[in-house]
Amino acid sequence: MKKLFITTVLLLGLSFNAYSQKRPPAPPHPSKAQLANSKASELDRRYRNEKKMIMNHPIATRKMKQEQLRALNLRYQNEKKLLRAAR
């Protein structure tokens, strides 16, 4: 009876040890729409930050700011087109 009890406890201990070493389930992957939305929001945030930096630049003249904003808008539009095409 004593040997049976010892083997039972030993087997239970080993099985719990093996069970606890399993990996947790992997987190779910974001869907394609969620990825596209996050990329679009990141792009918008970067655009707003760059525009704010250009507008608040202490040394740049008005003409320089206009040229930089024109280039920024063009680049932003192209990136938006690429993002829409990837969907």
Tab-separated table of N, CA, C and O in Angstrom, residues 8-54:
chain	number	residue	atom	x	y	z
A	8	THR	N	1.993	6.687	-6.911
A	8	THR	CA	0.903	7.568	-7.337
A	8	THR	C	1.315	9.029	-7.169
A	8	THR	O	1.127	9.846	-8.077
A	9	VAL	N	1.879	9.356	-6.029
A	9	VAL	CA	2.317	10.728	-5.784
A	9	VAL	C	3.424	11.109	-6.760
A	9	VAL	O	3.439	12.217	-7.309
A	10	LEU	N	4.327	10.188	-7.005
A	10	LEU	CA	5.423	10.447	-7.939
A	10	LEU	C	4.896	10.684	-9.356
A	10	LEU	O	5.305	11.629	-10.044
A	11	LEU	N	3.954	9.856	-9.803
A	11	LEU	CA	3.392	10.028	-11.145
A	11	LEU	C	2.607	11.333	-11.259
A	11	LEU	O	2.681	12.020	-12.290
A	12	LEU	N	1.837	11.671	-10.234
A	12	LEU	CA	1.100	12.939	-10.258
A	12	LEU	C	2.067	14.125	-10.305
A	12	LEU	O	1.851	15.089	-11.052
A	13	GLY	N	3.116	14.070	-9.529
A	13	GLY	CA	4.106	15.147	-9.524
A	13	GLY	C	4.770	15.303	-10.877
A	13	GLY	O	4.949	16.425	-11.371
A	14	LEU	N	5.130	14.205	-11.506
A	14	LEU	CA	5.765	14.279	-12.822
A	14	LEU	C	4.803	14.787	-13.888
A	14	LEU	O	5.186	15.550	-14.778
A	15	SER	N	3.547	14.376	-13.801
A	15	SER	CA	2.584	14.826	-14.806
A	15	SER	C	2.307	16.320	-14.651
A	15	SER	O	2.169	17.038	-15.639
A	16	PHE	N	2.220	16.809	-13.401
A	16	PHE	CA	2.028	18.246	-13.201
A	16	PHE	C	3.242	19.027	-13.685
A	16	PHE	O	3.121	20.106	-14.261
A	17	ASN	N	4.413	18.485	-13.470
A	17	ASN	CA	5.638	19.148	-13.919
A	17	ASN	C	5.668	19.232	-15.441
A	17	ASN	O	6.008	20.273	-16.009
A	18	ALA	N	5.297	18.168	-16.116
A	18	ALA	CA	5.284	18.168	-17.578
A	18	ALA	C	4.204	19.114	-18.105
A	18	ALA	O	4.401	19.809	-19.105
A	19	TYR	N	3.060	19.177	-17.430
A	19	TYR	CA	1.976	20.053	-17.864
A	19	TYR	C	2.363	21.524	-17.686
A	19	TYR	O	2.027	22.367	-18.514
A	20	SER	N	3.081	21.831	-16.614
A	20	SER	CA	3.432	23.233	-16.359
A	20	SER	C	4.507	23.732	-17.307
A	20	SER	O	4.696	24.934	-17.447
A	21	GLN	N	5.231	22.857	-17.984
A	21	GLN	CA	6.266	23.289	-18.902
A	21	GLN	C	5.743	23.619	-20.295
A	21	GLN	O	6.488	24.092	-21.144
A	22	LYS	N	4.465	23.396	-20.541
A	22	LYS	CA	3.897	23.745	-21.844
A	22	LYS	C	3.853	25.257	-22.008
A	22	LYS	O	3.707	26.001	-21.049
A	23	ARG	N	3.960	25.704	-23.242
A	23	ARG	CA	3.924	27.135	-23.526
A	23	ARG	C	2.496	27.659	-23.425
A	23	ARG	O	1.546	26.950	-23.741
A	24	PRO	N	2.359	28.920	-23.051
A	24	PRO	CA	1.017	29.510	-23.100
A	24	PRO	C	0.610	29.707	-24.558
A	24	PRO	O	1.468	29.795	-25.443
A	25	PRO	N	-0.667	29.791	-24.831
A	25	PRO	CA	-1.096	29.959	-26.222
A	25	PRO	C	-0.610	31.296	-26.778
A	25	PRO	O	-0.489	32.290	-26.061
A	26	ALA	N	-0.317	31.311	-28.044
A	26	ALA	CA	0.179	32.517	-28.699
A	26	ALA	C	-0.940	33.550	-28.779
A	26	ALA	O	-2.117	33.195	-28.929
A	27	PRO	N	-0.600	34.825	-28.676
A	27	PRO	CA	-1.640	35.847	-28.785
A	27	PRO	C	-2.206	35.870	-30.204
A	27	PRO	O	-1.499	35.547	-31.154
A	28	PRO	N	-3.456	36.244	-30.347
A	28	PRO	CA	-4.061	36.254	-31.691
A	28	PRO	C	-3.411	37.323	-32.572
A	28	PRO	O	-3.030	38.398	-32.107
A	29	HIS	N	-3.273	37.012	-33.847
A	29	HIS	CA	-2.692	37.957	-34.784
A	29	HIS	C	-3.742	38.972	-35.193
A	29	HIS	O	-4.912	38.625	-35.370
A	30	PRO	N	-3.341	40.220	-35.373
A	30	PRO	CA	-4.315	41.229	-35.816
A	30	PRO	C	-4.754	40.946	-37.251
A	30	PRO	O	-3.986	40.415	-38.044
A	31	SER	N	-5.979	41.317	-37.541
A	31	SER	CA	-6.487	41.095	-38.891
A	31	SER	C	-5.850	42.110	-39.848
A	31	SER	O	-5.200	43.071	-39.435
A	32	LYS	N	-6.058	41.884	-41.128
A	32	LYS	CA	-5.471	42.763	-42.143
A	32	LYS	C	-6.051	44.176	-42.026
A	32	LYS	O	-5.327	45.160	-42.179
A	33	ALA	N	-7.331	44.270	-41.714
A	33	ALA	CA	-7.962	45.590	-41.567
A	33	ALA	C	-7.398	46.322	-40.353
A	33	ALA	O	-7.158	47.539	-40.414
A	34	GLN	N	-7.182	45.603	-39.261
A	34	GLN	CA	-6.616	46.234	-38.068
A	34	GLN	C	-5.201	46.729	-38.338
A	34	GLN	O	-4.820	47.819	-37.894
A	35	LEU	N	-4.426	45.942	-39.076
A	35	LEU	CA	-3.076	46.372	-39.430
A	35	LEU	C	-3.104	47.632	-40.295
A	35	LEU	O	-2.328	48.569	-40.074
A	36	ALA	N	-3.992	47.649	-41.268
A	36	ALA	CA	-4.098	48.803	-42.159
A	36	ALA	C	-4.537	50.037	-41.379
A	36	ALA	O	-4.016	51.141	-41.602
A	37	ASN	N	-5.473	49.869	-40.457
A	37	ASN	CA	-5.936	51.000	-39.653
A	37	ASN	C	-4.835	51.536	-38.756
A	37	ASN	O	-4.687	52.751	-38.597
A	38	SER	N	-4.059	50.648	-38.171
A	38	SER	CA	-2.977	51.104	-37.301
A	38	SER	C	-1.900	51.819	-38.107
A	38	SER	O	-1.345	52.829	-37.673
A	39	LYS	N	-1.607	51.303	-39.312
A	39	LYS	CA	-0.622	51.970	-40.174
A	39	LYS	C	-1.126	53.355	-40.594
A	39	LYS	O	-0.357	54.322	-40.633
A	40	ALA	N	-2.430	53.450	-40.902
A	40	ALA	CA	-2.989	54.732	-41.318
A	40	ALA	C	-2.953	55.738	-40.169
A	40	ALA	O	-2.611	56.915	-40.374
A	41	SER	N	-3.274	55.293	-38.963
A	41	SER	CA	-3.242	56.224	-37.832
A	41	SER	C	-1.813	56.653	-37.516
A	41	SER	O	-1.566	57.811	-37.162
A	42	GLU	N	-0.862	55.733	-37.660
A	42	GLU	CA	0.545	56.084	-37.448
A	42	GLU	C	1.007	57.097	-38.495
A	42	GLU	O	1.719	58.058	-38.176
A	43	LEU	N	0.586	56.911	-39.732
A	43	LEU	CA	0.933	57.841	-40.810
A	43	LEU	C	0.343	59.222	-40.536
A	43	LEU	O	1.033	60.246	-40.693
A	44	ASP	N	-0.914	59.278	-40.099
A	44	ASP	CA	-1.549	60.555	-39.782
A	44	ASP	C	-0.824	61.266	-38.636
A	44	ASP	O	-0.610	62.482	-38.686
A	45	ARG	N	-0.447	60.509	-37.629
A	45	ARG	CA	0.236	61.097	-36.476
A	45	ARG	C	1.602	61.679	-36.893
A	45	ARG	O	1.960	62.796	-36.497
A	46	ARG	N	2.342	60.918	-37.718
A	46	ARG	CA	3.633	61.412	-38.192
A	46	ARG	C	3.458	62.676	-39.043
A	46	ARG	O	4.237	63.638	-38.935
A	47	TYR	N	2.420	62.697	-39.887
A	47	TYR	CA	2.151	63.866	-40.733
A	47	TYR	C	1.868	65.098	-39.874
A	47	TYR	O	2.425	66.173	-40.115
A	48	ARG	N	1.015	64.938	-38.873
A	48	ARG	CA	0.680	66.071	-38.005
A	48	ARG	C	1.914	66.591	-37.262
A	48	ARG	O	2.117	67.806	-37.145
A	49	ASN	N	2.752	65.661	-36.773
A	49	ASN	CA	3.964	66.080	-36.056
A	49	ASN	C	4.928	66.831	-36.966
A	49	ASN	O	5.474	67.873	-36.584
A	50	GLU	N	5.133	66.322	-38.185
A	50	GLU	CA	6.044	66.996	-39.112
A	50	GLU	C	5.505	68.354	-39.532
A	50	GLU	O	6.254	69.330	-39.637
A	51	LYS	N	4.196	68.436	-39.745
A	51	LYS	CA	3.591	69.713	-40.121
A	51	LYS	C	3.748	70.732	-38.997
A	51	LYS	O	4.083	71.903	-39.244
A	52	LYS	N	3.547	70.277	-37.772
A	52	LYS	CA	3.699	71.165	-36.628
A	52	LYS	C	5.149	71.651	-36.504
A	52	LYS	O	5.396	72.826	-36.222
A	53	MET	N	6.106	70.754	-36.747
A	53	MET	CA	7.520	71.138	-36.677
A	53	MET	C	7.867	72.169	-37.753
A	53	MET	O	8.600	73.126	-37.497
A	54	ILE	N	7.319	71.970	-38.952
A	54	ILE	CA	7.587	72.916	-40.039
A	54	ILE	C	6.985	74.280	-39.711
A	54	ILE	O	7.638	75.325	-39.859
